[in-house]
């Protein structure tokens, strides 16, 4: 393993705090010279989002395969990844909260305290001007969470008034909305099969919404404080994902069965708020969390 700076760590420069970051959901193979490329999107309270192109440096990657003690990596000054800022997305009138890539990787959605969410064209945006495809001002309060349906047809947004909206990307109009949270809703996540939407926020509950019947199907008293993130596993053995994970200001992460929404496990170990959680799918399935205690923790 080479030091982080040799792997290609480079500042994505914003003028203020970065609130959210997302990776384009696929790698595209280009020429042997350009290597493999993907893209990172970031959203900041400086009123803007940025897109950065990440390209694999094939020569450095080949060298890293020969590293057995780290000494060679220290002497090799080639970065394994080149990171280049390629677009600056401006237009929001207040701080940004979240950013997410469309499943095709062609579009990015951003949310903001200006009560709007926006859709941007990734492939034609430039440093001079980000190409805005849609501005939706249908929320009455600050918009925070955003997520895309697995088939790319819908986008979910959540706001500080407790409202959850699902939007039809073909028309840009609301397809349905859900009410039921007592406080701010800060995160949402579609199930892998696309039939359910999980939402959570300041009231400590996780709500599961049936998208076909457009009604709540479960309400889980999950945490004693604000829930920061939700993620479904994308297990190949279950279209619905075998479990849902949540993280919270109460200092824990939790794992929930998608069959009956019962608690499977509580992840305790962080000192303070747990800010994010994700699932490592595959043969070595696990969960990763990050917290205010400046640590990342991997759970098996």
mmCIF file of C-alpha atoms in Angstrom:
data_model
loop_
_atom_site.group_PDB
_atom_site.id
_atom_site.type_symbol
_atom_site.label_atom_id
_atom_site.label_comp_id
_atom_site.label_asym_id
_atom_site.label_seq_id
_atom_site.Cartn_x
_atom_site.Cartn_y
_atom_site.Cartn_z
ATOM 1 C CA UNK A 1 0.000 0.000 0.000
ATOM 2 C CA UNK A 2 1.474 3.337 -1.045
ATOM 3 C CA UNK A 3 1.096 6.551 0.955
ATOM 4 C CA UNK A 4 -2.097 8.464 0.190
ATOM 5 C CA UNK A 5 -0.254 11.306 -1.520
ATOM 6 C CA UNK A 6 1.244 8.845 -4.003
ATOM 7 C CA UNK A 7 -2.162 7.337 -4.709
ATOM 8 C CA UNK A 8 -3.249 10.692 -6.061
ATOM 9 C CA UNK A 9 -4.603 12.684 -3.128
ATOM 10 C CA UNK A 10 -5.195 16.237 -4.244
ATOM 11 C CA UNK A 11 -7.270 19.064 -2.869
ATOM 12 C CA UNK A 12 -10.626 19.693 -4.509
ATOM 13 C CA UNK A 13 -10.637 23.397 -3.768
ATOM 14 C CA UNK A 14 -13.798 25.054 -2.490
ATOM 15 C CA UNK A 15 -13.975 28.367 -0.671
ATOM 16 C CA UNK A 16 -15.748 26.825 2.322
ATOM 17 C CA UNK A 17 -16.735 23.477 3.861
ATOM 18 C CA UNK A 18 -17.560 20.564 1.578
ATOM 19 C CA UNK A 19 -20.849 19.006 2.689
ATOM 20 C CA UNK A 20 -21.171 16.052 0.317
ATOM 21 C CA UNK A 21 -19.172 14.035 -2.172
ATOM 22 C CA UNK A 22 -20.151 11.354 -4.701
ATOM 23 C CA UNK A 23 -18.341 9.040 -7.095
ATOM 24 C CA UNK A 24 -19.592 8.417 -10.618
ATOM 25 C CA UNK A 25 -21.152 4.928 -10.542
ATOM 26 C CA UNK A 26 -18.980 3.301 -13.194
ATOM 27 C CA UNK A 27 -15.531 3.296 -14.772
ATOM 28 C CA UNK A 28 -15.082 3.858 -18.493
ATOM 29 C CA UNK A 29 -12.139 2.437 -20.352
ATOM 30 C CA UNK A 30 -10.535 4.878 -22.750
ATOM 31 C CA UNK A 31 -7.212 4.618 -24.581
ATOM 32 C CA UNK A 32 -4.185 2.984 -23.008
ATOM 33 C CA UNK A 33 -2.635 6.425 -22.615
ATOM 34 C CA UNK A 34 -5.547 7.879 -20.691
ATOM 35 C CA UNK A 35 -6.186 4.738 -18.688
ATOM 36 C CA UNK A 36 -9.372 4.321 -16.701
ATOM 37 C CA UNK A 37 -11.418 7.374 -15.813
ATOM 38 C CA UNK A 38 -14.214 8.226 -13.459
ATOM 39 C CA UNK A 39 -15.512 11.402 -11.853
ATOM 40 C CA UNK A 40 -16.039 12.889 -8.394
ATOM 41 C CA UNK A 41 -18.710 15.470 -7.571
ATOM 42 C CA UNK A 42 -18.538 17.696 -4.487
ATOM 43 C CA UNK A 43 -21.038 20.128 -2.949
ATOM 44 C CA UNK A 44 -20.058 23.001 -0.666
ATOM 45 C CA UNK A 45 -21.540 25.746 1.464
ATOM 46 C CA UNK A 46 -19.699 28.162 -0.879
ATOM 47 C CA UNK A 47 -22.856 27.942 -3.093
ATOM 48 C CA UNK A 48 -21.260 25.704 -5.715
ATOM 49 C CA UNK A 49 -20.608 22.126 -6.749
ATOM 50 C CA UNK A 50 -17.569 20.878 -8.626
ATOM 51 C CA UNK A 51 -16.828 17.969 -10.941
ATOM 52 C CA UNK A 52 -13.358 16.432 -11.004
ATOM 53 C CA UNK A 53 -12.084 13.867 -13.490
ATOM 54 C CA UNK A 54 -10.053 11.033 -11.961
ATOM 55 C CA UNK A 55 -7.716 9.187 -14.341
ATOM 56 C CA UNK A 56 -5.630 6.127 -13.573
ATOM 57 C CA UNK A 57 -1.910 6.623 -14.240
ATOM 58 C CA UNK A 58 -1.171 3.193 -15.711
ATOM 59 C CA UNK A 59 2.619 3.424 -15.330
ATOM 60 C CA UNK A 60 2.350 4.304 -11.647
ATOM 61 C CA UNK A 61 -0.287 1.630 -11.130
ATOM 62 C CA UNK A 62 2.023 -0.974 -12.647
ATOM 63 C CA UNK A 63 4.853 0.149 -10.377
ATOM 64 C CA UNK A 64 2.607 -0.150 -7.345
ATOM 65 C CA UNK A 65 2.073 -3.827 -8.122
ATOM 66 C CA UNK A 66 5.768 -4.388 -7.376
ATOM 67 C CA UNK A 67 5.824 -2.568 -4.045
ATOM 68 C CA UNK A 68 6.526 -5.006 -1.208
ATOM 69 C CA UNK A 69 7.633 -2.780 1.655
ATOM 70 C CA UNK A 70 6.601 0.774 0.791
ATOM 71 C CA UNK A 71 10.165 1.962 0.088
ATOM 72 C CA UNK A 72 9.724 1.894 -3.653
ATOM 73 C CA UNK A 73 6.459 3.801 -3.333
ATOM 74 C CA UNK A 74 8.217 6.515 -1.362
ATOM 75 C CA UNK A 75 10.832 6.894 -4.085
ATOM 76 C CA UNK A 76 8.302 6.806 -6.921
ATOM 77 C CA UNK A 77 7.034 10.344 -7.411
ATOM 78 C CA UNK A 78 4.354 9.395 -9.947
ATOM 79 C CA UNK A 79 0.808 9.696 -8.680
ATOM 80 C CA UNK A 80 -1.313 6.631 -9.220
ATOM 81 C CA UNK A 81 -4.344 8.817 -9.975
ATOM 82 C CA UNK A 82 -4.497 12.192 -11.684
ATOM 83 C CA UNK A 83 -7.311 14.454 -10.443
ATOM 84 C CA UNK A 84 -8.384 17.348 -12.647
ATOM 85 C CA UNK A 85 -11.177 19.819 -11.976
ATOM 86 C CA UNK A 86 -13.391 19.885 -15.064
ATOM 87 C CA UNK A 87 -16.590 21.762 -14.180
ATOM 88 C CA UNK A 88 -17.859 24.366 -11.724
ATOM 89 C CA UNK A 89 -21.617 24.187 -11.135
ATOM 90 C CA UNK A 90 -22.975 27.566 -10.058
ATOM 91 C CA UNK A 91 -26.536 28.757 -9.648
ATOM 92 C CA UNK A 92 -27.735 27.971 -6.136
ATOM 93 C CA UNK A 93 -28.444 31.033 -3.993
ATOM 94 C CA UNK A 94 -27.580 29.402 -0.654
ATOM 95 C CA UNK A 95 -25.339 26.683 0.759
ATOM 96 C CA UNK A 96 -25.412 23.272 -0.897
ATOM 97 C CA UNK A 97 -26.227 20.179 1.131
ATOM 98 C CA UNK A 98 -25.974 17.016 -0.974
ATOM 99 C CA UNK A 99 -24.858 15.753 -4.371
ATOM 100 C CA UNK A 100 -25.652 12.492 -6.178
ATOM 101 C CA UNK A 101 -24.919 10.911 -9.559
ATOM 102 C CA UNK A 102 -27.632 9.508 -11.807
ATOM 103 C CA UNK A 103 -27.211 5.710 -12.334
ATOM 104 C CA UNK A 104 -26.045 6.325 -15.914
ATOM 105 C CA UNK A 105 -23.362 8.733 -14.700
ATOM 106 C CA UNK A 106 -24.564 11.392 -17.163
ATOM 107 C CA UNK A 107 -26.245 13.702 -14.655
ATOM 108 C CA UNK A 108 -25.678 15.126 -11.172
ATOM 109 C CA UNK A 109 -28.322 16.375 -8.740
ATOM 110 C CA UNK A 110 -27.641 18.965 -6.035
ATOM 111 C CA UNK A 111 -29.745 20.230 -3.112
ATOM 112 C CA UNK A 112 -29.575 23.528 -1.287
ATOM 113 C CA UNK A 113 -30.822 25.736 1.523
ATOM 114 C CA UNK A 114 -32.326 27.941 -1.245
ATOM 115 C CA UNK A 115 -35.322 25.515 -1.235
ATOM 116 C CA UNK A 116 -34.390 24.063 -4.652
ATOM 117 C CA UNK A 117 -32.763 21.027 -6.173
ATOM 118 C CA UNK A 118 -31.073 21.118 -9.555
ATOM 119 C CA UNK A 119 -30.078 18.643 -12.248
ATOM 120 C CA UNK A 120 -26.841 19.162 -14.169
ATOM 121 C CA UNK A 121 -25.462 17.658 -17.377
ATOM 122 C CA UNK A 122 -22.126 16.068 -16.498
ATOM 123 C CA UNK A 123 -20.863 15.545 -20.034
ATOM 124 C CA UNK A 124 -21.319 19.083 -21.389
ATOM 125 C CA UNK A 125 -20.586 21.160 -18.289
ATOM 126 C CA UNK A 126 -17.336 23.117 -18.292
ATOM 127 C CA UNK A 127 -15.181 25.211 -16.006
ATOM 128 C CA UNK A 128 -16.768 28.337 -17.467
ATOM 129 C CA UNK A 129 -20.350 27.197 -17.024
ATOM 130 C CA UNK A 130 -22.108 24.162 -15.602
ATOM 131 C CA UNK A 131 -25.034 23.146 -17.805
ATOM 132 C CA UNK A 132 -28.169 23.212 -15.666
ATOM 133 C CA UNK A 133 -30.941 20.996 -17.048
ATOM 134 C CA UNK A 134 -33.580 21.463 -14.365
ATOM 135 C CA UNK A 135 -34.310 23.807 -11.466
ATOM 136 C CA UNK A 136 -37.099 22.535 -9.208
ATOM 137 C CA UNK A 137 -38.414 24.889 -6.532
ATOM 138 C CA UNK A 138 -41.290 22.734 -5.281
ATOM 139 C CA UNK A 139 -40.090 22.576 -1.666
ATOM 140 C CA UNK A 140 -41.201 25.152 0.911
ATOM 141 C CA UNK A 141 -38.166 24.563 3.153
ATOM 142 C CA UNK A 142 -34.438 23.880 2.860
ATOM 143 C CA UNK A 143 -33.763 20.824 0.659
ATOM 144 C CA UNK A 144 -31.200 18.406 2.057
ATOM 145 C CA UNK A 145 -31.249 14.767 0.927
ATOM 146 C CA UNK A 146 -31.211 13.517 -2.668
ATOM 147 C CA UNK A 147 -31.116 10.086 -4.295
ATOM 148 C CA UNK A 148 -31.860 8.397 -7.620
ATOM 149 C CA UNK A 149 -34.110 5.423 -8.333
ATOM 150 C CA UNK A 150 -32.106 2.393 -9.580
ATOM 151 C CA UNK A 151 -33.631 2.666 -13.073
ATOM 152 C CA UNK A 152 -32.947 6.414 -13.209
ATOM 153 C CA UNK A 153 -36.577 7.447 -13.701
ATOM 154 C CA UNK A 154 -37.125 9.099 -10.314
ATOM 155 C CA UNK A 155 -35.203 11.308 -7.929
ATOM 156 C CA UNK A 156 -36.071 11.649 -4.244
ATOM 157 C CA UNK A 157 -35.503 14.829 -2.242
ATOM 158 C CA UNK A 158 -36.083 15.588 1.442
ATOM 159 C CA UNK A 159 -36.489 18.858 3.289
ATOM 160 C CA UNK A 160 -36.393 20.495 6.708
ATOM 161 C CA UNK A 161 -40.177 20.670 6.833
ATOM 162 C CA UNK A 162 -40.427 16.881 7.025
ATOM 163 C CA UNK A 163 -41.513 16.460 3.389
ATOM 164 C CA UNK A 164 -40.259 13.691 1.091
ATOM 165 C CA UNK A 165 -40.744 14.260 -2.649
ATOM 166 C CA UNK A 166 -40.311 11.890 -5.593
ATOM 167 C CA UNK A 167 -39.842 13.584 -8.960
ATOM 168 C CA UNK A 168 -40.313 12.208 -12.479
ATOM 169 C CA UNK A 169 -37.125 13.047 -14.356
ATOM 170 C CA UNK A 170 -38.886 12.844 -17.730
ATOM 171 C CA UNK A 171 -41.171 15.748 -16.854
ATOM 172 C CA UNK A 172 -39.392 17.384 -13.924
ATOM 173 C CA UNK A 173 -42.671 17.303 -12.002
ATOM 174 C CA UNK A 174 -43.602 15.702 -8.691
ATOM 175 C CA UNK A 175 -44.691 12.070 -9.018
ATOM 176 C CA UNK A 176 -45.675 11.687 -5.357
ATOM 177 C CA UNK A 177 -44.859 13.018 -1.909
ATOM 178 C CA UNK A 178 -44.832 11.537 1.570
ATOM 179 C CA UNK A 179 -45.595 13.084 4.958
ATOM 180 C CA UNK A 180 -45.014 11.411 8.297
ATOM 181 C CA UNK A 181 -41.724 12.558 9.779
ATOM 182 C CA UNK A 182 -42.064 14.846 12.799
ATOM 183 C CA UNK A 183 -38.902 16.844 12.088
ATOM 184 C CA UNK A 184 -36.289 17.496 9.395
ATOM 185 C CA UNK A 185 -35.667 14.718 6.865
ATOM 186 C CA UNK A 186 -32.020 14.601 5.823
ATOM 187 C CA UNK A 187 -31.529 11.323 3.928
ATOM 188 C CA UNK A 188 -33.317 8.950 1.569
ATOM 189 C CA UNK A 189 -32.398 5.711 -0.168
ATOM 190 C CA UNK A 190 -34.221 3.634 -2.786
ATOM 191 C CA UNK A 191 -34.237 -0.134 -2.324
ATOM 192 C CA UNK A 192 -32.312 -2.118 -4.977
ATOM 193 C CA UNK A 193 -35.552 -3.422 -6.518
ATOM 194 C CA UNK A 194 -36.933 0.116 -6.736
ATOM 195 C CA UNK A 195 -40.210 -0.684 -4.964
ATOM 196 C CA UNK A 196 -39.423 1.016 -1.656
ATOM 197 C CA UNK A 197 -37.929 4.252 -0.396
ATOM 198 C CA UNK A 198 -36.300 4.569 3.031
ATOM 199 C CA UNK A 199 -36.111 8.007 4.679
ATOM 200 C CA UNK A 200 -34.782 9.310 7.992
ATOM 201 C CA UNK A 201 -33.798 12.444 9.831
ATOM 202 C CA UNK A 202 -34.081 14.443 13.010
ATOM 203 C CA UNK A 203 -36.888 12.448 14.637
ATOM 204 C CA UNK A 204 -34.733 9.303 14.921
ATOM 205 C CA UNK A 205 -37.138 7.148 12.924
ATOM 206 C CA UNK A 206 -36.661 5.290 9.657
ATOM 207 C CA UNK A 207 -39.726 5.236 7.451
ATOM 208 C CA UNK A 208 -40.206 2.757 4.615
ATOM 209 C CA UNK A 209 -42.512 3.935 1.825
ATOM 210 C CA UNK A 210 -44.234 1.628 -0.677
ATOM 211 C CA UNK A 211 -43.762 3.354 -4.036
ATOM 212 C CA UNK A 212 -46.322 1.214 -5.850
ATOM 213 C CA UNK A 213 -49.115 1.875 -3.352
ATOM 214 C CA UNK A 214 -47.724 5.288 -2.398
ATOM 215 C CA UNK A 215 -48.140 4.783 1.311
ATOM 216 C CA UNK A 216 -45.971 3.972 4.362
ATOM 217 C CA UNK A 217 -45.209 0.293 4.914
ATOM 218 C CA UNK A 218 -43.059 0.516 8.073
ATOM 219 C CA UNK A 219 -41.932 2.991 10.727
ATOM 220 C CA UNK A 220 -38.851 2.019 12.728
ATOM 221 C CA UNK A 221 -37.920 3.799 16.009
ATOM 222 C CA UNK A 222 -34.282 3.422 15.075
ATOM 223 C CA UNK A 223 -32.097 5.924 16.946
ATOM 224 C CA UNK A 224 -32.225 8.372 19.843
ATOM 225 C CA UNK A 225 -30.844 11.264 17.790
ATOM 226 C CA UNK A 226 -30.637 12.526 14.206
ATOM 227 C CA UNK A 227 -30.043 9.831 11.571
ATOM 228 C CA UNK A 228 -27.321 10.938 9.172
ATOM 229 C CA UNK A 229 -27.334 8.287 6.439
ATOM 230 C CA UNK A 230 -29.114 5.196 5.107
ATOM 231 C CA UNK A 231 -27.786 2.539 2.730
ATOM 232 C CA UNK A 232 -29.232 -0.700 1.389
ATOM 233 C CA UNK A 233 -26.996 -3.665 0.681
ATOM 234 C CA UNK A 234 -27.047 -4.653 -2.989
ATOM 235 C CA UNK A 235 -26.769 -8.393 -2.475
ATOM 236 C CA UNK A 236 -27.182 -10.565 -5.564
ATOM 237 C CA UNK A 237 -29.042 -13.124 -3.449
ATOM 238 C CA UNK A 238 -31.922 -10.735 -2.711
ATOM 239 C CA UNK A 239 -33.461 -8.163 -5.049
ATOM 240 C CA UNK A 240 -34.570 -6.149 -2.054
ATOM 241 C CA UNK A 241 -31.121 -6.180 -0.456
ATOM 242 C CA UNK A 242 -30.547 -8.358 2.575
ATOM 243 C CA UNK A 243 -30.268 -5.453 4.995
ATOM 244 C CA UNK A 244 -30.470 -1.703 5.510
ATOM 245 C CA UNK A 245 -27.870 0.215 7.529
ATOM 246 C CA UNK A 246 -28.222 3.528 9.368
ATOM 247 C CA UNK A 247 -25.866 5.944 11.152
ATOM 248 C CA UNK A 248 -26.720 8.528 13.780
ATOM 249 C CA UNK A 249 -25.664 11.375 16.030
ATOM 250 C CA UNK A 250 -26.345 8.945 18.913
ATOM 251 C CA UNK A 251 -22.914 7.415 18.239
ATOM 252 C CA UNK A 252 -24.070 4.143 16.680
ATOM 253 C CA UNK A 253 -24.600 2.436 13.383
ATOM 254 C CA UNK A 254 -27.344 -0.161 13.033
ATOM 255 C CA UNK A 255 -28.179 -3.010 10.678
ATOM 256 C CA UNK A 256 -31.817 -3.830 9.879
ATOM 257 C CA UNK A 257 -33.381 -6.843 8.175
ATOM 258 C CA UNK A 258 -35.294 -5.929 5.010
ATOM 259 C CA UNK A 259 -37.599 -8.907 5.532
ATOM 260 C CA UNK A 260 -39.264 -7.673 8.731
ATOM 261 C CA UNK A 261 -37.296 -4.469 9.543
ATOM 262 C CA UNK A 262 -36.046 -5.913 12.822
ATOM 263 C CA UNK A 263 -32.690 -4.893 14.300
ATOM 264 C CA UNK A 264 -29.905 -7.336 13.409
ATOM 265 C CA UNK A 265 -26.929 -5.585 14.995
ATOM 266 C CA UNK A 266 -25.814 -2.375 16.710
ATOM 267 C CA UNK A 267 -22.365 -1.042 15.792
ATOM 268 C CA UNK A 268 -20.839 0.653 18.836
ATOM 269 C CA UNK A 269 -17.295 1.977 18.978
ATOM 270 C CA UNK A 270 -17.255 5.584 17.804
ATOM 271 C CA UNK A 271 -16.707 8.343 20.349
ATOM 272 C CA UNK A 272 -19.356 10.837 19.324
ATOM 273 C CA UNK A 273 -21.559 11.327 16.289
ATOM 274 C CA UNK A 274 -21.495 8.826 13.417
ATOM 275 C CA UNK A 275 -21.700 10.912 10.257
ATOM 276 C CA UNK A 276 -21.842 8.307 7.509
ATOM 277 C CA UNK A 277 -22.272 4.623 6.747
ATOM 278 C CA UNK A 278 -21.993 2.413 3.663
ATOM 279 C CA UNK A 279 -22.111 -1.249 2.692
ATOM 280 C CA UNK A 280 -19.199 -3.120 1.144
ATOM 281 C CA UNK A 281 -20.979 -5.658 -1.031
ATOM 282 C CA UNK A 282 -19.342 -8.715 -2.533
ATOM 283 C CA UNK A 283 -17.790 -11.856 -1.135
ATOM 284 C CA UNK A 284 -16.234 -10.020 1.811
ATOM 285 C CA UNK A 285 -19.394 -8.138 2.743
ATOM 286 C CA UNK A 286 -18.995 -5.554 5.488
ATOM 287 C CA UNK A 287 -20.028 -2.118 6.709
ATOM 288 C CA UNK A 288 -17.904 1.034 6.977
ATOM 289 C CA UNK A 289 -18.677 4.004 9.238
ATOM 290 C CA UNK A 290 -17.098 7.425 9.842
ATOM 291 C CA UNK A 291 -17.481 9.743 12.787
ATOM 292 C CA UNK A 292 -16.709 12.981 14.592
ATOM 293 C CA UNK A 293 -13.909 11.089 16.351
ATOM 294 C CA UNK A 294 -11.885 11.347 13.098
ATOM 295 C CA UNK A 295 -11.949 7.585 12.485
ATOM 296 C CA UNK A 296 -13.219 5.186 9.846
ATOM 297 C CA UNK A 297 -14.323 1.806 11.163
ATOM 298 C CA UNK A 298 -14.833 -1.395 9.171
ATOM 299 C CA UNK A 299 -17.322 -3.907 10.561
ATOM 300 C CA UNK A 300 -17.562 -7.548 9.487
#
